mmCIF file of C-alpha atoms in Angstrom:
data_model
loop_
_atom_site.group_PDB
_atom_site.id
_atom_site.type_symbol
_atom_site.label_atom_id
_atom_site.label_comp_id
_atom_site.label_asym_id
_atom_site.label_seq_id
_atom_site.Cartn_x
_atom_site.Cartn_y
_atom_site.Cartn_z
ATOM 1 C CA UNK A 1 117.444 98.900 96.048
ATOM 2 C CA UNK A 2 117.792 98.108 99.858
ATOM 3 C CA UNK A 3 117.968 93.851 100.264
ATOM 4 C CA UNK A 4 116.032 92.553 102.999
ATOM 5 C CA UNK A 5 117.957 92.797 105.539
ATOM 6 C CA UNK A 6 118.468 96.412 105.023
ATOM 7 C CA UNK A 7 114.668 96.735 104.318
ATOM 8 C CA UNK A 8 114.063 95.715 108.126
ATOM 9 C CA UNK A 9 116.686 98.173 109.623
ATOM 10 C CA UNK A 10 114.902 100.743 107.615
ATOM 11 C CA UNK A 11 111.801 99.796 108.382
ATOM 12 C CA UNK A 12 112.930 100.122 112.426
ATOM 13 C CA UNK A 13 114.648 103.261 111.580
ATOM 14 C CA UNK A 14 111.354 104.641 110.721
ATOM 15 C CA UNK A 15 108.931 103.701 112.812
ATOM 16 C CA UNK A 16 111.818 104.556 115.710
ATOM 17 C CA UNK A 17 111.583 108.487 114.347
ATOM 18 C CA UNK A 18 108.180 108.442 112.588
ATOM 19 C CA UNK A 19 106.028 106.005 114.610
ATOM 20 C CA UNK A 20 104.226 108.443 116.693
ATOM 21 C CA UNK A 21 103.355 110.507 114.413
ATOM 22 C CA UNK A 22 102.174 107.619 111.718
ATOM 23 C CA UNK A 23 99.545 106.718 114.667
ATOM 24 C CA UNK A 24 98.513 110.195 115.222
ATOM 25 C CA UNK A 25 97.752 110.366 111.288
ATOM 26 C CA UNK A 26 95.861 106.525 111.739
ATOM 27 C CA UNK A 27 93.737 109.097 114.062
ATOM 28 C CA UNK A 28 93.120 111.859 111.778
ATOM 29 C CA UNK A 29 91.863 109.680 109.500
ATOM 30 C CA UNK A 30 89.705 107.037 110.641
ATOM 31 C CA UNK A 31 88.006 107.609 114.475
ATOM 32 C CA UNK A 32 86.509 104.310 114.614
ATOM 33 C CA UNK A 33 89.435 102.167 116.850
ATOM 34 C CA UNK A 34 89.300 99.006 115.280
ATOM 35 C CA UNK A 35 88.668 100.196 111.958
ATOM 36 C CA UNK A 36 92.087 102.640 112.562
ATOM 37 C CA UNK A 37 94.005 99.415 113.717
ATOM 38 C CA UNK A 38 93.761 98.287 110.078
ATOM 39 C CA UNK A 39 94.217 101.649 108.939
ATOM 40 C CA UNK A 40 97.332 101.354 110.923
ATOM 41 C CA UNK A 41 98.624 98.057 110.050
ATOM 42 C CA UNK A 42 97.859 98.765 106.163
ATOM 43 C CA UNK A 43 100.094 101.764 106.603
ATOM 44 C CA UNK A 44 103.064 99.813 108.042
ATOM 45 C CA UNK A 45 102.226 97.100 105.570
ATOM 46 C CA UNK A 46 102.537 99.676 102.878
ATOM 47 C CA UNK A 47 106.091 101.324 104.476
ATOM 48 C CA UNK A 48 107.315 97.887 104.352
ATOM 49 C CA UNK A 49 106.554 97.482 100.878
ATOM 50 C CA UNK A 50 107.807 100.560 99.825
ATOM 51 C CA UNK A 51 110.982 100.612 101.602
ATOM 52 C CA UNK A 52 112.144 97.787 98.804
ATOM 53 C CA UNK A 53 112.338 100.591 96.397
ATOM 54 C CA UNK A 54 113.071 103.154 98.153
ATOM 55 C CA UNK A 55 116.115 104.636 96.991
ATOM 56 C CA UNK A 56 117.133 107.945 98.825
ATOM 57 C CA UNK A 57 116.020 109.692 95.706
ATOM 58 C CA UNK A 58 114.158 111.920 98.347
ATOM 59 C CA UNK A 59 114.074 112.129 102.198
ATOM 60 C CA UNK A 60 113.390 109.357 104.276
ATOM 61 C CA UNK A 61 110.646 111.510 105.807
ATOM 62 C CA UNK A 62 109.160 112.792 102.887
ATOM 63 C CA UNK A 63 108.924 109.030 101.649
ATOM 64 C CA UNK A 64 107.074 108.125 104.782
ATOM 65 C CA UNK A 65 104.806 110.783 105.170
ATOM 66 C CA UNK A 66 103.544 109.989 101.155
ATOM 67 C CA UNK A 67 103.352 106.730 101.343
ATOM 68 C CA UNK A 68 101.488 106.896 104.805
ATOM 69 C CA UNK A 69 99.080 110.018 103.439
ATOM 70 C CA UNK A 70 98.276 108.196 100.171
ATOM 71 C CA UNK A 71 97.477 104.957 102.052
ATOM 72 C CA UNK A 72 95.555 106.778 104.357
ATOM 73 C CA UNK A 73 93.643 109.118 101.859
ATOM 74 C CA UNK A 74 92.682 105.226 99.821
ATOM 75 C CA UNK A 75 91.366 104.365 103.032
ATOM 76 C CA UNK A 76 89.172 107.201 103.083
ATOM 77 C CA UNK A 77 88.235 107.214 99.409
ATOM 78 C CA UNK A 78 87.028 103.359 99.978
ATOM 79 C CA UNK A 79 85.134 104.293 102.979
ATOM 80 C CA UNK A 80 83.151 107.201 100.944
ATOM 81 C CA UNK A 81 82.255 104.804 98.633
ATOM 82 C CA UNK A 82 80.826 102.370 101.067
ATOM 83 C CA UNK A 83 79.482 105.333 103.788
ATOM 84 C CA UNK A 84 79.062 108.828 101.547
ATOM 85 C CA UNK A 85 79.661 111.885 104.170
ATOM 86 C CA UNK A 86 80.220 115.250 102.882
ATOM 87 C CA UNK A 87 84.279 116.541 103.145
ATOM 88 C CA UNK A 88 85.041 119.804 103.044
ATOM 89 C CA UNK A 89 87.832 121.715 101.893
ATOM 90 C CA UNK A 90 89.807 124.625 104.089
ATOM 91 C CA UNK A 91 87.865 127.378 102.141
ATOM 92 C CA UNK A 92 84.441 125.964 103.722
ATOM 93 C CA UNK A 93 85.525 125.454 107.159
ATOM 94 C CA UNK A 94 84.747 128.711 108.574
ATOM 95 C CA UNK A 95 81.389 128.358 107.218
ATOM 96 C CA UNK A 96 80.660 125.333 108.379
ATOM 97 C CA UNK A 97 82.415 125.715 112.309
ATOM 98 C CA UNK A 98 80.484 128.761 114.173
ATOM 99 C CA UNK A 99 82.955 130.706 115.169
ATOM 100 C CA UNK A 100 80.571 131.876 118.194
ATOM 101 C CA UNK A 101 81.421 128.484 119.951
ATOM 102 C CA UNK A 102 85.277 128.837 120.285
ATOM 103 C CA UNK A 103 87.225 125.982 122.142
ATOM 104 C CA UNK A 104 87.289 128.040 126.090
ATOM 105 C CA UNK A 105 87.846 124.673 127.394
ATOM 106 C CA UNK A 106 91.924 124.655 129.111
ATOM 107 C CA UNK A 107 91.648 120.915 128.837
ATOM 108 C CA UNK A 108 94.407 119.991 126.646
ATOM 109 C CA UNK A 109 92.486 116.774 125.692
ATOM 110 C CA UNK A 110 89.463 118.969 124.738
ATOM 111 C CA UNK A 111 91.798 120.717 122.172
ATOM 112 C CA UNK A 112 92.732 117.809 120.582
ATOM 113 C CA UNK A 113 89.101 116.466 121.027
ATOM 114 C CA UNK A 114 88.145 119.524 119.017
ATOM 115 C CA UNK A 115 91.035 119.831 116.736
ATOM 116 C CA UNK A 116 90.881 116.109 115.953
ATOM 117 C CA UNK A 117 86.702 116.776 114.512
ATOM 118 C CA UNK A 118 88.035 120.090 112.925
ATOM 119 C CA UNK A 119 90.741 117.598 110.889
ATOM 120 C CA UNK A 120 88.050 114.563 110.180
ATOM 121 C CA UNK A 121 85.338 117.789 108.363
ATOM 122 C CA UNK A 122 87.808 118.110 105.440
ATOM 123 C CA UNK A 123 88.898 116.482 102.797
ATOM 124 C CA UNK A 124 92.392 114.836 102.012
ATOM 125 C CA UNK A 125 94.535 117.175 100.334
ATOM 126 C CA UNK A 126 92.983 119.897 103.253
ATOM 127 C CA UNK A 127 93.964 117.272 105.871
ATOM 128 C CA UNK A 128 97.364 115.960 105.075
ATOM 129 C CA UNK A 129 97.973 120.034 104.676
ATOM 130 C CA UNK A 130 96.600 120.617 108.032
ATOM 131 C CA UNK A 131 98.508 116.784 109.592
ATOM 132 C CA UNK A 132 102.211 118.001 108.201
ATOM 133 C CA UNK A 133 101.303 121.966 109.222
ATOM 134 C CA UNK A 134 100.833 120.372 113.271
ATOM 135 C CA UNK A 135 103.266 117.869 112.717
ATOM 136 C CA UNK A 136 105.842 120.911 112.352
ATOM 137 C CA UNK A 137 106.996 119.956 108.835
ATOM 138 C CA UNK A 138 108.334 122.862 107.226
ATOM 139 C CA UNK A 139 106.323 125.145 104.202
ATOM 140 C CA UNK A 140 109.213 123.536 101.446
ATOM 141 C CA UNK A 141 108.785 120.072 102.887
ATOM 142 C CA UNK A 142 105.108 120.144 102.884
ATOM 143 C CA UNK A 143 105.217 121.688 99.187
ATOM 144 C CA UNK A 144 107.382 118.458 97.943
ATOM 145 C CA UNK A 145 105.253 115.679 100.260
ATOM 146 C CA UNK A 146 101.832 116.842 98.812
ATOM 147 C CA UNK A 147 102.963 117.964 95.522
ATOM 148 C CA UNK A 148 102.118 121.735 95.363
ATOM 149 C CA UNK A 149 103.919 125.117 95.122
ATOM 150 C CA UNK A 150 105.570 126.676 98.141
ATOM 151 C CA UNK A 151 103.316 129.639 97.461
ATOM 152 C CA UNK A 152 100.001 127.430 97.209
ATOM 153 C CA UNK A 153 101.103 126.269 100.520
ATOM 154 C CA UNK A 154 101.457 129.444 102.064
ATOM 155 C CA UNK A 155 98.732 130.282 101.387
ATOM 156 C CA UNK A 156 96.697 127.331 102.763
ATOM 157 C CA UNK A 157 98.336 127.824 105.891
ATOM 158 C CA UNK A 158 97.940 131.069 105.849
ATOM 159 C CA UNK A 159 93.747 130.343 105.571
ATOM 160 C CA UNK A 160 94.302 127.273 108.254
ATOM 161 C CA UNK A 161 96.207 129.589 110.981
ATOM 162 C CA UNK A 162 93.436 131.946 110.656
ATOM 163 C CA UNK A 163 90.784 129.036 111.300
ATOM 164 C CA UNK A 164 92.633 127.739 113.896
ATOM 165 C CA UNK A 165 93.181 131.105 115.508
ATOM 166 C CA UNK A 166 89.399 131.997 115.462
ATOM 167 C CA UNK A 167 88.649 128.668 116.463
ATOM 168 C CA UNK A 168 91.344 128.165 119.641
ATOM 169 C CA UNK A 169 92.057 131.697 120.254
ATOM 170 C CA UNK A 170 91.194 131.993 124.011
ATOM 171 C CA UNK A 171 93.013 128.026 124.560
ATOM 172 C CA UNK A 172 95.746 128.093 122.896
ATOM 173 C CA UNK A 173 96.727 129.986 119.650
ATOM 174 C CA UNK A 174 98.333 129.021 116.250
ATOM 175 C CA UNK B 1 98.884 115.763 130.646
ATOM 176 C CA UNK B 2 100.028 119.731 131.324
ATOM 177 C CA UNK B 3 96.508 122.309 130.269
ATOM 178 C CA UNK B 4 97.870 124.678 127.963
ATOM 179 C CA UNK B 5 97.640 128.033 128.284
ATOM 180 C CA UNK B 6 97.321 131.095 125.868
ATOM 181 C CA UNK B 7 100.342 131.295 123.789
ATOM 182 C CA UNK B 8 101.142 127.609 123.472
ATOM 183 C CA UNK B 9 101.494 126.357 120.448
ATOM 184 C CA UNK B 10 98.312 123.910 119.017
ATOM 185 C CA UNK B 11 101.664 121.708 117.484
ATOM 186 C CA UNK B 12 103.404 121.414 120.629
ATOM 187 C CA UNK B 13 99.390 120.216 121.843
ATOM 188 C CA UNK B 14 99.254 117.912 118.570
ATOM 189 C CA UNK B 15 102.441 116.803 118.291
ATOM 190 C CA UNK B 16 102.471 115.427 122.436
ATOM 191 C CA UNK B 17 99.096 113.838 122.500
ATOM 192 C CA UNK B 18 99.134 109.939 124.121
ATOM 193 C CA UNK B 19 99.474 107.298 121.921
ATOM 194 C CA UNK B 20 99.378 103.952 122.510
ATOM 195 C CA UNK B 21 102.519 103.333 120.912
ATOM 196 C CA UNK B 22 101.488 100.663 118.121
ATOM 197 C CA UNK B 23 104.342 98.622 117.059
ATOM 198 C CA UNK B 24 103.214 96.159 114.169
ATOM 199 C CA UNK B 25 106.222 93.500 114.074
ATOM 200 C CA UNK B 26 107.966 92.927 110.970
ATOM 201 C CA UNK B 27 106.863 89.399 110.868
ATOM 202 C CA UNK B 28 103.606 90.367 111.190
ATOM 203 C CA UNK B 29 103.729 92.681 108.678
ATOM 204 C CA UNK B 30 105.485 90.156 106.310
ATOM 205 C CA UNK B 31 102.494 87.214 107.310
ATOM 206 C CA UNK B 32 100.333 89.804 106.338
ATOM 207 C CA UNK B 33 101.752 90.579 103.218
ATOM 208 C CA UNK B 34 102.107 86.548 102.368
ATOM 209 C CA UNK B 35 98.228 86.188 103.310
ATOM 210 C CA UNK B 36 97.261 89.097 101.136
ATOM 211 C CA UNK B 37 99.406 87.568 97.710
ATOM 212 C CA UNK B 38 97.567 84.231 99.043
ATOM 213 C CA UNK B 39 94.129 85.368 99.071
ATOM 214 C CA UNK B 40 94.591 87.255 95.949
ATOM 215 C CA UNK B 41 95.908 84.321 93.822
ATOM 216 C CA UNK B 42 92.944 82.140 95.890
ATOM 217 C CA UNK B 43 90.564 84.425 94.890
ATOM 218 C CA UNK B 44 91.400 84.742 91.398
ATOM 219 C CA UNK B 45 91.426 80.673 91.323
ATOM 220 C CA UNK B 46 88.250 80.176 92.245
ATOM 221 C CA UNK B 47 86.730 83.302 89.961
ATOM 222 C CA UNK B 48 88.158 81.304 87.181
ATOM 223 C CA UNK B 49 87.406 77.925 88.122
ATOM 224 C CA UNK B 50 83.446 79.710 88.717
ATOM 225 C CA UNK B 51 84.434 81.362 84.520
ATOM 226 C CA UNK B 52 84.926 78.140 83.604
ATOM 227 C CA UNK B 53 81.889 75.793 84.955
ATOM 228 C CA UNK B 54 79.833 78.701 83.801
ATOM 229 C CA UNK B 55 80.729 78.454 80.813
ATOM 230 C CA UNK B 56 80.083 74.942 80.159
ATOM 231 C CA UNK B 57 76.487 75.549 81.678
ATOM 232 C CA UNK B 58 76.602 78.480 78.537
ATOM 233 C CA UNK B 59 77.619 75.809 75.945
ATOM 234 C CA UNK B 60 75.232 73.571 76.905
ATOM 235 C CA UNK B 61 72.382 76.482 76.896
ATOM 236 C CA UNK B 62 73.406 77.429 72.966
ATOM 237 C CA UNK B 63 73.665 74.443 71.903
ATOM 238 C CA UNK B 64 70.588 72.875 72.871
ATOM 239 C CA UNK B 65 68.264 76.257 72.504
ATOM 240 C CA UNK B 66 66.640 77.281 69.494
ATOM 241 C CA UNK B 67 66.300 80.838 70.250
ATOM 242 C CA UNK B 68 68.585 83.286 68.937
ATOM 243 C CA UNK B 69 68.202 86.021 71.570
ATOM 244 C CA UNK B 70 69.071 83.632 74.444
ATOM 245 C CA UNK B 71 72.389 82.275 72.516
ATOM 246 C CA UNK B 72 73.841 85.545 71.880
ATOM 247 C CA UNK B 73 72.968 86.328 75.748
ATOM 248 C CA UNK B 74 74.786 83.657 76.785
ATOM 249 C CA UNK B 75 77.803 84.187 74.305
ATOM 250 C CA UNK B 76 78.286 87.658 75.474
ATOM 251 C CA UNK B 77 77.999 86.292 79.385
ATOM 252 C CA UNK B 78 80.049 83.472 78.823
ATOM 253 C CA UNK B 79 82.962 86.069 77.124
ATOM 254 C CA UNK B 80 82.772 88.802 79.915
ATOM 255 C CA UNK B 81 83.105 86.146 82.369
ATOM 256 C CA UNK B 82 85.879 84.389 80.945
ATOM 257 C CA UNK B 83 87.956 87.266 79.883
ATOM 258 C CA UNK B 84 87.409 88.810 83.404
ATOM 259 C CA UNK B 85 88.750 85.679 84.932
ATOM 260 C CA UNK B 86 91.703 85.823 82.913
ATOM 261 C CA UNK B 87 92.481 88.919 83.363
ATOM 262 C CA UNK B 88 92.486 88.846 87.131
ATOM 263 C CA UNK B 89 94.737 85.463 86.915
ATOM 264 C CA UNK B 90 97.255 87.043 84.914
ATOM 265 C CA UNK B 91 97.412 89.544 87.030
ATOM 266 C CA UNK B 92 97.649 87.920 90.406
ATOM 267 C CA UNK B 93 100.394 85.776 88.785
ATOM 268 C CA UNK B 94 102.208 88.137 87.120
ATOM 269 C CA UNK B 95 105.535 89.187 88.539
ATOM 270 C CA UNK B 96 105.380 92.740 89.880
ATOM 271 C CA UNK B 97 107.581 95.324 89.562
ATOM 272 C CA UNK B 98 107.136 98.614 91.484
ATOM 273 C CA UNK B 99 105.157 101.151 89.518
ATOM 274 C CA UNK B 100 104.665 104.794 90.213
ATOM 275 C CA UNK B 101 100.836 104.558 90.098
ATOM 276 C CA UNK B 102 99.951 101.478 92.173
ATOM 277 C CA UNK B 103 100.576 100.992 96.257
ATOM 278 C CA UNK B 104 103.988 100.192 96.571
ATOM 279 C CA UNK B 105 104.815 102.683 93.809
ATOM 280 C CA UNK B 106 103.155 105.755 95.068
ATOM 281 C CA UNK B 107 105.634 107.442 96.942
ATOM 282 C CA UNK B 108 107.404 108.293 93.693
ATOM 283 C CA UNK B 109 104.423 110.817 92.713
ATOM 284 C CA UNK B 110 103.172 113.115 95.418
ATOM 285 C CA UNK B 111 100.105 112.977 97.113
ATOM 286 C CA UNK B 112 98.036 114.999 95.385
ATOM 287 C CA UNK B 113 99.007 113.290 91.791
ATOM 288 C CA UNK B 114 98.208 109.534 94.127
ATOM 289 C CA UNK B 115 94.815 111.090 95.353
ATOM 290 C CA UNK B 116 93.829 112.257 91.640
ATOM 291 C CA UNK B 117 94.923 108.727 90.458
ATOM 292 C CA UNK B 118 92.719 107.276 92.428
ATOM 293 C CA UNK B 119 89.901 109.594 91.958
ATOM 294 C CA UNK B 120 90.444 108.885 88.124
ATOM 295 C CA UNK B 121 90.172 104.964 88.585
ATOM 296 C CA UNK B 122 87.034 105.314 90.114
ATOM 297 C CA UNK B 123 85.647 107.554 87.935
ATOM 298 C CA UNK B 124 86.736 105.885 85.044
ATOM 299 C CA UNK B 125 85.400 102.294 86.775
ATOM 300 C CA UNK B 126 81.651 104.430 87.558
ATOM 301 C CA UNK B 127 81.303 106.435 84.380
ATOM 302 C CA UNK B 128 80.537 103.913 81.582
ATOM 303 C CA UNK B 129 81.034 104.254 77.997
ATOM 304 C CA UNK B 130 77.376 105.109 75.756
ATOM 305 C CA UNK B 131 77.960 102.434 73.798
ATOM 306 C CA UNK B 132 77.510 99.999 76.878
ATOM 307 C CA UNK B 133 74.683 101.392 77.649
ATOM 308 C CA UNK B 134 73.313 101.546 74.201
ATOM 309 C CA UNK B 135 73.701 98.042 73.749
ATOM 310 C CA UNK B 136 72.171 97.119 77.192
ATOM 311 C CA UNK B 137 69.294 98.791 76.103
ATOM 312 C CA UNK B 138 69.030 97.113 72.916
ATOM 313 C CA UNK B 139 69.679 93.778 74.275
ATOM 314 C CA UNK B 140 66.560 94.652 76.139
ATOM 315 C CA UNK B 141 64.785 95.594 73.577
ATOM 316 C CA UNK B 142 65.130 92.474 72.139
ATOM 317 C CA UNK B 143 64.123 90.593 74.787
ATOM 318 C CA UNK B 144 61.120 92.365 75.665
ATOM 319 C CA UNK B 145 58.782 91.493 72.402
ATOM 320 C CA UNK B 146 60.551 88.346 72.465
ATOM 321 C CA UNK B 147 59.803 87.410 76.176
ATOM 322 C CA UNK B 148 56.040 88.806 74.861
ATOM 323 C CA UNK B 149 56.168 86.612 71.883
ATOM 324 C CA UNK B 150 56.737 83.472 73.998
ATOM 325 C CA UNK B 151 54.362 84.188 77.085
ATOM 326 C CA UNK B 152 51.215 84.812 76.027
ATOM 327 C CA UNK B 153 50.336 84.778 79.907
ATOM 328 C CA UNK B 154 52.159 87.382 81.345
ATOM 329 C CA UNK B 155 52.664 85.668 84.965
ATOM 330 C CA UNK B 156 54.833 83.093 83.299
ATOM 331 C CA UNK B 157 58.584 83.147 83.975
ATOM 332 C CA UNK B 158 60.081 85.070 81.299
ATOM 333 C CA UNK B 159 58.880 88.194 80.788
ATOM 334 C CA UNK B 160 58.695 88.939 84.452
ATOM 335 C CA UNK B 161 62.536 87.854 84.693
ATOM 336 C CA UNK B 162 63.447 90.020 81.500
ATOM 337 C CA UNK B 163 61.625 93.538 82.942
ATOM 338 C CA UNK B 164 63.099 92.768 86.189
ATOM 339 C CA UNK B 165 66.509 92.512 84.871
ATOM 340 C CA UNK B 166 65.821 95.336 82.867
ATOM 341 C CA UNK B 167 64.692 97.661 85.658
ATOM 342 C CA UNK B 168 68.015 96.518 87.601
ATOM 343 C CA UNK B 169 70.393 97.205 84.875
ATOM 344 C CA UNK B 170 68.650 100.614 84.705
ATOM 345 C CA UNK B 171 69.091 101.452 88.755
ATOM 346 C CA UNK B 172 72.707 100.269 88.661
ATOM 347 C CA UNK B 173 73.096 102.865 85.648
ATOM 348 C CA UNK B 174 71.453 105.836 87.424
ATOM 349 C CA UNK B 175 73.543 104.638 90.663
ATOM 350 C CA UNK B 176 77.238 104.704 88.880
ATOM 351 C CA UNK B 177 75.851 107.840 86.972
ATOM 352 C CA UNK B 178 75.664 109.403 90.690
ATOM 353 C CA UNK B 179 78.380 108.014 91.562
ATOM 354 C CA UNK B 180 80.881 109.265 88.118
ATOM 355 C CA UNK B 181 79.119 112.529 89.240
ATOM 356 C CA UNK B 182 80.027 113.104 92.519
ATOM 357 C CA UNK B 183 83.502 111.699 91.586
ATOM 358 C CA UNK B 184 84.260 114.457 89.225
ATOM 359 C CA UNK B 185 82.811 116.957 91.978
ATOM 360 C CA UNK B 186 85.834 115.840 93.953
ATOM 361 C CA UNK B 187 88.364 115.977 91.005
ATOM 362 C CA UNK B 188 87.019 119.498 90.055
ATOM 363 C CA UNK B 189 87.875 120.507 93.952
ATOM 364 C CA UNK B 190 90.985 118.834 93.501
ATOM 365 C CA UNK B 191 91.555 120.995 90.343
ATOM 366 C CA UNK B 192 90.620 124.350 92.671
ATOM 367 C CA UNK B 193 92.917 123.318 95.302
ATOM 368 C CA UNK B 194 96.063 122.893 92.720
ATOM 369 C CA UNK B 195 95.549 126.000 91.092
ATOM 370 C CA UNK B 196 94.684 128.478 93.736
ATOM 371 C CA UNK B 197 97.672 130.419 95.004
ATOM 372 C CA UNK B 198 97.900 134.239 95.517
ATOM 373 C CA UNK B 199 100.694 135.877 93.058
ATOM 374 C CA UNK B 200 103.992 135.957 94.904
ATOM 375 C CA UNK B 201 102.601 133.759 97.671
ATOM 376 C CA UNK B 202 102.255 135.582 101.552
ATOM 377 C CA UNK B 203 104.511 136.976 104.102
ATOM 378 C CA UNK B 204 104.703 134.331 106.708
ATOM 379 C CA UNK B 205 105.328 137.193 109.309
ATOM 380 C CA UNK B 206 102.257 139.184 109.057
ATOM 381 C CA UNK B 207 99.958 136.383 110.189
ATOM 382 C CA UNK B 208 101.731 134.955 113.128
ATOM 383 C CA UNK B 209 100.032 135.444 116.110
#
C-alpha cells in the first residue's frame, strides 16, 4: 500500500498522463459546467482515495479509468433519481438519431458538439464503451476496465462504428 | 482548431478537443476529503442528538396517555429513530478499511459489477418488504375506527391527521413502487448488455472503414 507521500507522486503521475482525458469524461457525463466541476473534483477526490490501495494488481490506467467511470456513472445514477430522463442503450441509438440528418458540418467543434449529445442519449455501460472506444483504449483493455468479454466488446464496437459511420460519414469517419 | 476532413479519425477529433486543463490541488482535494469525514460525523451527531430528544418527547407521550394505539405508535417511532441514529454513528465512527463494494473500493470490481451494485442498493432501498407494508396498513387500520371512536365531529384534529397520514404513506408506496420498477428495468438492460455477444465474437477488419 503506497504511504502518503507516494500517494501524491501517484496522484501527479496520473493526472500528468490521464488528466485530459478525466475532464473530457467530466464532459460526457454531466453538460451542466458547474454541476461537471463537482463531477470533476469528486473524481479526483475519488483517485486520491483510491490510490491508498492501489496496489499495481492491475494497470495504472485501467485503475483510473474504473474508478473515474464508476464515480462518474454514481453521479449519473443520483441525478436520475433526482431529474428522471430516458438513457438509451447502443442497440436504440439508430432508432432514436435520424440518420437523414447526418453531421455535413466540417466544423470540428460541431463534431464534437454532435458526438458529445450522441454520448449524453445512452446509458453508462453504452457510454464508458463508447468514452474508452474514442479515447483509443484498446478492445482487451476496454474488456478488463468495464468488465466484459473481448468478444462482447467487439461486438459493441462493432454496432458503435456503424452508428458513428452513418452518423459522421460525410465529416469525418470511424 | 484544424476542420477535419473525410478520413480523419472521430478519436483523433475526440481525443484533441480544448480543455480547460482542470488541475484540483492535492490540498484541496485532501480539505475536501477532511470536510466530507467532518460533515458526515456532524451530521450523524446531530441525527442522534434529534433520536434522542425525540425520544424523551415519546416517553413522556406513553407514559402519560391512556390510549393503546398512540403508545405502540410512539414505541415503534421512538425505535426506528433511535436505531437509525445509531446505526449512522457507528458508522461514521467506525474505522474504514477499503472494501471492494463502496467508493474507495470500487476499482477492484469492474465497472459493470460497480454500476449493478449500485443499481442493487437502490433497488433494494425502493422496493420494500410486504410485511412493511402490511403492517403500515394495519397500523392504519387501527387508527382509523379509533380516530372515529374519539371524534365524533369529524373536523376535529385526529381523524383528519390519521387519513392524511394514511393517504401519504400510501403515495410514498406507489412512488418507491415506481421507482423499484424502473430500477429493475435498468438492471434487466444491464443483464442484456452482459450477455449479448455473437459466438466467436467479429472480425475487426471487415468493418473498418
Amino acid at each position: 500500500m503506497p504511504d502518503s507521500g507516494d500517494r501524491n507522486e501517484l496522484y501527479h503521475q496520473v493526472i500528468g498522463a490521464h488528466g485530459r482525458a478525466i475532464e473530457r469524461l467530466a464532459r460526457a457525463y454531466e453538460a451542466d459546467p458547474d454541476r461537471r466541476q463537482d463531477l470533476l473534483q469528486e473524481i479526483h477526490l475519488e483517485l486520491w482515495k483510491s490510490l491508498a490501495v492501489y496496489e499495481s494488481r492491475c494497470a495504472l490506467r485501467t485503475w483510473v479509468y474504473r474508478v473515474a467511470h464508476n464515480t462518474a456513472a454514481k453521479h449519473v445514477i443520483r441525478r436520475l433519481r433526482t431529474k428522471p430522463e430516458v438513457l438509451v442503450s447502443l442497440e436504440e441509438i439508430p432508432k432514436l438519431v435520424d440518420d437523414r440528418k447526418q453531421a455535413t458540418d466540417t466544423d470540428s467543434r460541431e463534431v464534437i458538439k454532435q458526438l458529445m449529445e450522441l454520448v449524453h442519449l445512452l446509458k453508462p455501460p453504452d457510454r464508458q464503451l463508447m468514452l474508452l472506444y474514442l479515447e483509443g483504449i484498446d478492445t482487451e483493455s476496454i474488456a478488463e476496465i468495464i468488465g466484459l468479454s473481448s468478444g462482447n466488446v467487439r461486438t459493441k464496437i462493432h454496432r458503435l462504428k456503424a452508428i458513428l459511420a452513418r452518423r459522421f460519414h460525410q465529416g469525418a469517419t470511424a | 482548431m484544424s476542420l477535419p476532413t473525410p478520413g480523419t479519425d472521430l478519436r483523433n477529433l475526440w481525443q484533441s478537443q480544448e480543455t480547460e486543463r482542470t488541475v484540483v490541488p492535492l490540498e484541496q482535494i485532501q480539505m475536501k476529503a477532511r470536510k466530507f469525514l467532518t460533515k458526515n460525523r456532524r451530521d450523524a451527531i446531530a441525527r442522534f442528538a434529534f433520536a434522542f430528544l425525540a425520544s424523551v418527547f415519546f416517553v413522556f407521550a406513553v407514559m402519560t396517555t391512556r390510549r393503546t394505539t398512540v403508545r405502540i405508535v410512539a414505541i415503534v417511532v421512538m425505535a426506528m429513530l433511535l436505531t437509525n441514529a445509531a446505526q449512522r454513528l457507528y458508522r461514521a465512527y467506525k474505522p474504514r478499511a477499503a472494501r471492494p463494494t463502496d467508493g474507495v473500493g470500487s476499482p477492484w470490481s469492474s465497472c459493470v459489477e460497480f454500476y449493478r451494485s449500485e443499481l442493487e442498493k437502490q433497488r433494494a432501498f425502493a422496493s420494500q418488504p410486504v410485511w412493511q407494508m402490511l403492517a403500515a396498513l394495519l397500523v392504519i387500520a387501527w387508527l382509523v375506527p379509533d380516530a372515529l371512536h374519539h371524534s365524533p365531529d369529524p373536523f376535529r384534529i385526529s381523524l383528519p391527521v390519521v387519513l392524511f397520514a394514511a393517504a401519504g404513506l400510501l403515495v410514498l408506496v406507489a412512488l418507491r413502487k415506481f421507482q423499484a420498477h424502473r430500477v429493475q428495468r435498468d438492471i434487466d438492460a444491464l443483464d442484456s448488455f452482459e450477455n449479448e455477444n455473437f459466438p466467436g465474437g467479429i472480425d475487426d477488419s471487415t468493418i473498418r472503414k
